[in-house]
């Protein structure tokens, strides 16, 4: 396995980080460039449940979706667009289904490109089908089907490959419900990272073989779970100062995909992407105010600050007053991108970025640590011990807590509960060992004893 | 980089409504007066399993009946936790940690007594077929147990047939199912049809990522639940005699 660790930052200064530009831009699909000076909408959608009856009904559904999006882009005059097809389970479980859908979508995109010259590309995000009812089996038969599915979509028209991988998820769920900081760090920073490395070494090879883009992973299954449970300001499910620990550790975890050969753009729901962009210089997709069709968050404008693609997360395909849902959300996203691109053209990129960031900077501890200056500082903490997957995760968590603590002495208001939770988290982090192997041994024993379904062999142990 | 004073663009409502007293201070005022019972209730509140067992031993040594301590001490402590959670003074992990300490205490009391504890009612929980995301089910299961219900946890990725068999065998007061994805939640429809075919009118409480009220309302037995904390309240309402229609009136929020 060829893993290239990041031990320095892609940018010398956080002030250089902006939307629409990145140090390592890429070209893909039909004339589309990402991170090369403009932003594009990335439209994401889910088929209606009724369309899942057969391969034929699903293919027809995606043909309608693709045509609808491209038709609306052309009708309103937008120059570029990315379509993201997130597989539902049968599409990955039956590799030929996913392949046929990719082929059908790409054929329609080619027609629009030929006729109108619209720059476009297709990202396919496979479902992490590695499951098992009693025990999660990450490296068994389903892994082979998953890779076969990647191979088939890559050979059938997909331009970019992605996944939201599940490594460490079971351990994380237990840890987050018990405010177990070492458990959170173990599940995301160690188990998640090891699984991402394992997956992406092979996905990157498949992408290379078919001359497509190995795009990236996201810690949706863990850090976004924490964000989702934490909820809004009035929810009492999880302290938002605890959710920042999961988010900070998600950055080195998702970074592992790039260390194993991915090149971006990072997936939309990876809120950790600003940290990753600071470290790896790869283009990123993000979602925020235009993804309220899928979920709420507390950083709707801020997370747009350094995006290269701007996404709506996911919307079920159905009718709205303004057209189909994908047409409505595609148009909304594209108007947002038009605004960003106008700021770039007018020379106001940094001013616009700062307004986006400042509007949500103090909304929540989660947005505070992801403001680009603070995200950059977390990145620095990660690369400081970039070769050690444990220490870099621990550094990231400690830095996030320090930033919030310092921020709370200024404009960042915290409730008493958030402060108490932050104090507990800092105490727990500082009481942890600096030795990776000792930490892993200890946590392996804890999870083997407390979770009968936990399988160290999923992670090479 | 610009920086602003957010006072005119943002209200942190959680900070604004914060209460003066700490949860520990409020709890002290709610624990029962009897010192032996109070010690057990406080141990549950603290979520310390060892402390719970130790306090139960002390109470039994002082002549308390082990089985009666379940309802009169352990559940009382948990009630304080639930009250403070409902009053926005505690977080979900606090409830879960306390609930597990309480469940440990119940097991200890049952061992000491040698008799069976009578639960408020029996409930089946599961995650739909094709879905392995079970954090929502875990939360619901713990909250129901914390309120004194016996939960038959079928696990994740559960085939419809298995749910139907369990309902016929266990005769629960309700079923709770969770689904994350739009493609898997159609399994609720199958459960609904199969139960109706067997003349079983048990409410099927549905929740999870992609599930919404409109979808669940399509099914005769379906009851949508947005908040995990509402599930025990639904169970309490069923014990009071609420039928599906009245449950929907009470708990459907949209």
mmCIF file of N, CA, C and O in Angstrom, chain A residues 233-272:
data_model
loop_
_atom_site.group_PDB
_atom_site.id
_atom_site.type_symbol
_atom_site.label_atom_id
_atom_site.label_comp_id
_atom_site.label_asym_id
_atom_site.label_seq_id
_atom_site.Cartn_x
_atom_site.Cartn_y
_atom_site.Cartn_z
ATOM 1 N N UNK A 233 -29.729 24.879 18.262
ATOM 2 C CA UNK A 233 -29.309 25.511 19.509
ATOM 3 C C UNK A 233 -30.081 24.990 20.712
ATOM 4 O O UNK A 233 -29.551 24.925 21.824
ATOM 5 N N UNK A 234 -31.343 24.645 20.522
ATOM 6 C CA UNK A 234 -32.174 24.258 21.669
ATOM 7 C C UNK A 234 -32.170 22.756 21.937
ATOM 8 O O UNK A 234 -32.741 22.305 22.917
ATOM 9 N N UNK A 235 -31.558 21.986 21.044
ATOM 10 C CA UNK A 235 -31.537 20.530 21.255
ATOM 11 C C UNK A 235 -30.575 20.165 22.377
ATOM 12 O O UNK A 235 -29.540 20.793 22.551
ATOM 13 N N UNK A 236 -30.938 19.106 23.084
ATOM 14 C CA UNK A 236 -30.106 18.672 24.215
ATOM 15 C C UNK A 236 -29.617 17.248 24.013
ATOM 16 O O UNK A 236 -29.473 16.497 24.963
ATOM 17 N N UNK A 237 -29.423 16.870 22.763
ATOM 18 C CA UNK A 237 -29.021 15.487 22.531
ATOM 19 C C UNK A 237 -27.523 15.309 22.708
ATOM 20 O O UNK A 237 -27.071 14.286 23.184
ATOM 21 N N UNK A 238 -26.771 16.314 22.284
ATOM 22 C CA UNK A 238 -25.311 16.207 22.385
ATOM 23 C C UNK A 238 -24.762 17.624 22.455
ATOM 24 O O UNK A 238 -25.168 18.481 21.672
ATOM 25 N N UNK A 239 -23.819 17.846 23.377
ATOM 26 C CA UNK A 239 -23.228 19.185 23.473
ATOM 27 C C UNK A 239 -22.498 19.502 22.166
ATOM 28 O O UNK A 239 -21.736 18.681 21.668
ATOM 29 N N UNK A 240 -22.730 20.689 21.637
ATOM 30 C CA UNK A 240 -22.082 21.044 20.370
ATOM 31 C C UNK A 240 -20.572 21.128 20.534
ATOM 32 O O UNK A 240 -19.833 20.974 19.574
ATOM 33 N N UNK A 241 -20.121 21.368 21.756
ATOM 34 C CA UNK A 241 -18.683 21.362 22.012
ATOM 35 C C UNK A 241 -18.122 19.938 22.011
ATOM 36 O O UNK A 241 -16.917 19.744 21.947
ATOM 37 N N UNK A 242 -18.985 18.951 22.107
ATOM 38 C CA UNK A 242 -18.534 17.561 21.956
ATOM 39 C C UNK A 242 -18.488 17.214 20.464
ATOM 40 O O UNK A 242 -17.582 16.512 20.010
ATOM 41 N N UNK A 243 -19.431 17.757 19.706
ATOM 42 C CA UNK A 243 -19.454 17.489 18.260
ATOM 43 C C UNK A 243 -18.206 18.034 17.571
ATOM 44 O O UNK A 243 -17.772 17.492 16.553
ATOM 45 N N UNK A 244 -17.603 19.095 18.135
ATOM 46 C CA UNK A 244 -16.397 19.640 17.478
ATOM 47 C C UNK A 244 -15.231 18.669 17.567
ATOM 48 O O UNK A 244 -14.349 18.673 16.708
ATOM 49 N N UNK A 245 -15.226 17.858 18.620
ATOM 50 C CA UNK A 245 -14.145 16.878 18.754
ATOM 51 C C UNK A 245 -14.236 15.869 17.607
ATOM 52 O O UNK A 245 -13.242 15.568 16.927
ATOM 53 N N UNK A 246 -15.456 15.365 17.366
ATOM 54 C CA UNK A 246 -15.652 14.426 16.254
ATOM 55 C C UNK A 246 -15.293 15.084 14.928
ATOM 56 O O UNK A 246 -14.642 14.482 14.066
ATOM 57 N N UNK A 247 -15.703 16.335 14.747
ATOM 58 C CA UNK A 247 -15.420 17.009 13.471
ATOM 59 C C UNK A 247 -13.923 17.199 13.267
ATOM 60 O O UNK A 247 -13.401 16.950 12.175
ATOM 61 N N UNK A 248 -13.225 17.631 14.310
ATOM 62 C CA UNK A 248 -11.783 17.870 14.154
ATOM 63 C C UNK A 248 -11.061 16.577 13.767
ATOM 64 O O UNK A 248 -10.199 16.575 12.879
ATOM 65 N N UNK A 249 -11.450 15.478 14.395
ATOM 66 C CA UNK A 249 -10.775 14.202 14.115
ATOM 67 C C UNK A 249 -11.174 13.655 12.741
ATOM 68 O O UNK A 249 -10.459 12.841 12.152
ATOM 69 N N UNK A 250 -12.309 14.107 12.241
ATOM 70 C CA UNK A 250 -12.731 13.616 10.927
ATOM 71 C C UNK A 250 -11.806 14.097 9.812
ATOM 72 O O UNK A 250 -11.728 13.473 8.754
ATOM 73 N N UNK A 251 -11.095 15.200 10.051
ATOM 74 C CA UNK A 251 -10.212 15.736 8.993
ATOM 75 C C UNK A 251 -9.039 14.802 8.691
ATOM 76 O O UNK A 251 -8.843 14.423 7.529
ATOM 77 N N UNK A 252 -8.243 14.406 9.691
ATOM 78 C CA UNK A 252 -7.171 13.464 9.360
ATOM 79 C C UNK A 252 -7.687 12.120 8.849
ATOM 80 O O UNK A 252 -7.028 11.452 8.049
ATOM 81 N N UNK A 253 -8.893 11.752 9.277
ATOM 82 C CA UNK A 253 -9.494 10.498 8.802
ATOM 83 C C UNK A 253 -9.813 10.587 7.304
ATOM 84 O O UNK A 253 -9.447 9.720 6.513
ATOM 85 N N UNK A 254 -10.488 11.654 6.884
ATOM 86 C CA UNK A 254 -10.848 11.778 5.467
ATOM 87 C C UNK A 254 -9.631 12.120 4.615
ATOM 88 O O UNK A 254 -9.597 11.816 3.421
ATOM 89 N N UNK A 255 -8.630 12.749 5.245
ATOM 90 C CA UNK A 255 -7.374 13.054 4.545
ATOM 91 C C UNK A 255 -6.705 11.770 4.042
ATOM 92 O O UNK A 255 -5.992 11.771 3.037
ATOM 93 N N UNK A 256 -6.930 10.686 4.764
ATOM 94 C CA UNK A 256 -6.286 9.412 4.413
ATOM 95 C C UNK A 256 -6.620 8.968 2.990
ATOM 96 O O UNK A 256 -5.829 8.271 2.347
ATOM 97 N N UNK A 257 -7.774 9.377 2.461
ATOM 98 C CA UNK A 257 -8.111 9.021 1.077
ATOM 99 C C UNK A 257 -7.103 9.651 0.117
ATOM 100 O O UNK A 257 -6.668 9.015 -0.854
ATOM 101 N N UNK A 258 -6.735 10.891 0.389
ATOM 102 C CA UNK A 258 -5.771 11.591 -0.485
ATOM 103 C C UNK A 258 -4.371 11.019 -0.294
ATOM 104 O O UNK A 258 -3.571 10.991 -1.216
ATOM 105 N N UNK A 259 -4.103 10.567 0.909
ATOM 106 C CA UNK A 259 -2.805 9.933 1.166
ATOM 107 C C UNK A 259 -2.702 8.598 0.435
ATOM 108 O O UNK A 259 -1.606 8.096 0.202
ATOM 109 N N UNK A 260 -3.850 8.050 0.092
ATOM 110 C CA UNK A 260 -3.864 6.764 -0.627
ATOM 111 C C UNK A 260 -4.141 6.957 -2.121
ATOM 112 O O UNK A 260 -4.449 5.988 -2.811
ATOM 113 N N UNK A 261 -4.071 8.185 -2.600
ATOM 114 C CA UNK A 261 -4.144 8.376 -4.041
ATOM 115 C C UNK A 261 -5.302 9.184 -4.579
ATOM 116 O O UNK A 261 -5.339 9.490 -5.779
ATOM 117 N N UNK A 262 -6.286 9.535 -3.732
ATOM 118 C CA UNK A 262 -7.394 10.368 -4.236
ATOM 119 C C UNK A 262 -6.873 11.777 -4.540
ATOM 120 O O UNK A 262 -5.870 12.211 -3.969
ATOM 121 N N UNK A 263 -7.584 12.473 -5.427
ATOM 122 C CA UNK A 263 -7.125 13.809 -5.829
ATOM 123 C C UNK A 263 -8.206 14.877 -5.659
ATOM 124 O O UNK A 263 -7.973 16.052 -5.910
ATOM 125 N N UNK A 264 -9.406 14.472 -5.273
ATOM 126 C CA UNK A 264 -10.488 15.430 -5.090
ATOM 127 C C UNK A 264 -11.415 15.418 -6.287
ATOM 128 O O UNK A 264 -11.153 14.712 -7.249
ATOM 129 N N UNK A 265 -12.489 16.168 -6.264
ATOM 130 C CA UNK A 265 -12.926 17.042 -5.186
ATOM 131 C C UNK A 265 -13.566 16.267 -4.038
ATOM 132 O O UNK A 265 -14.348 15.341 -4.273
ATOM 133 N N UNK A 266 -13.206 16.679 -2.792
ATOM 134 C CA UNK A 266 -13.815 16.053 -1.623
ATOM 135 C C UNK A 266 -15.327 16.187 -1.680
ATOM 136 O O UNK A 266 -15.854 17.130 -2.254
ATOM 137 N N UNK A 267 -16.004 15.229 -1.078
ATOM 138 C CA UNK A 267 -17.469 15.181 -1.203
ATOM 139 C C UNK A 267 -18.173 16.277 -0.402
ATOM 140 O O UNK A 267 -17.712 16.692 0.647
ATOM 141 N N UNK A 268 -19.333 16.658 -0.911
ATOM 142 C CA UNK A 268 -20.097 17.782 -0.365
ATOM 143 C C UNK A 268 -20.357 17.728 1.136
ATOM 144 O O UNK A 268 -20.252 18.719 1.834
ATOM 145 N N UNK A 269 -20.717 16.555 1.667
ATOM 146 C CA UNK A 269 -21.104 16.499 3.082
ATOM 147 C C UNK A 269 -19.900 16.379 4.011
ATOM 148 O O UNK A 269 -20.071 16.223 5.208
ATOM 149 N N UNK A 270 -18.696 16.487 3.468
ATOM 150 C CA UNK A 270 -17.494 16.489 4.312
ATOM 151 C C UNK A 270 -17.252 17.900 4.835
ATOM 152 O O UNK A 270 -16.519 18.681 4.238
ATOM 153 N N UNK A 271 -17.869 18.227 5.949
ATOM 154 C CA UNK A 271 -17.689 19.574 6.503
ATOM 155 C C UNK A 271 -16.233 19.788 6.921
ATOM 156 O O UNK A 271 -15.797 20.911 7.137
ATOM 157 N N UNK A 272 -15.485 18.677 7.037
ATOM 158 C CA UNK A 272 -14.076 18.780 7.371
ATOM 159 C C UNK A 272 -13.230 19.217 6.175
ATOM 160 O O UNK A 272 -12.013 19.376 6.281
#
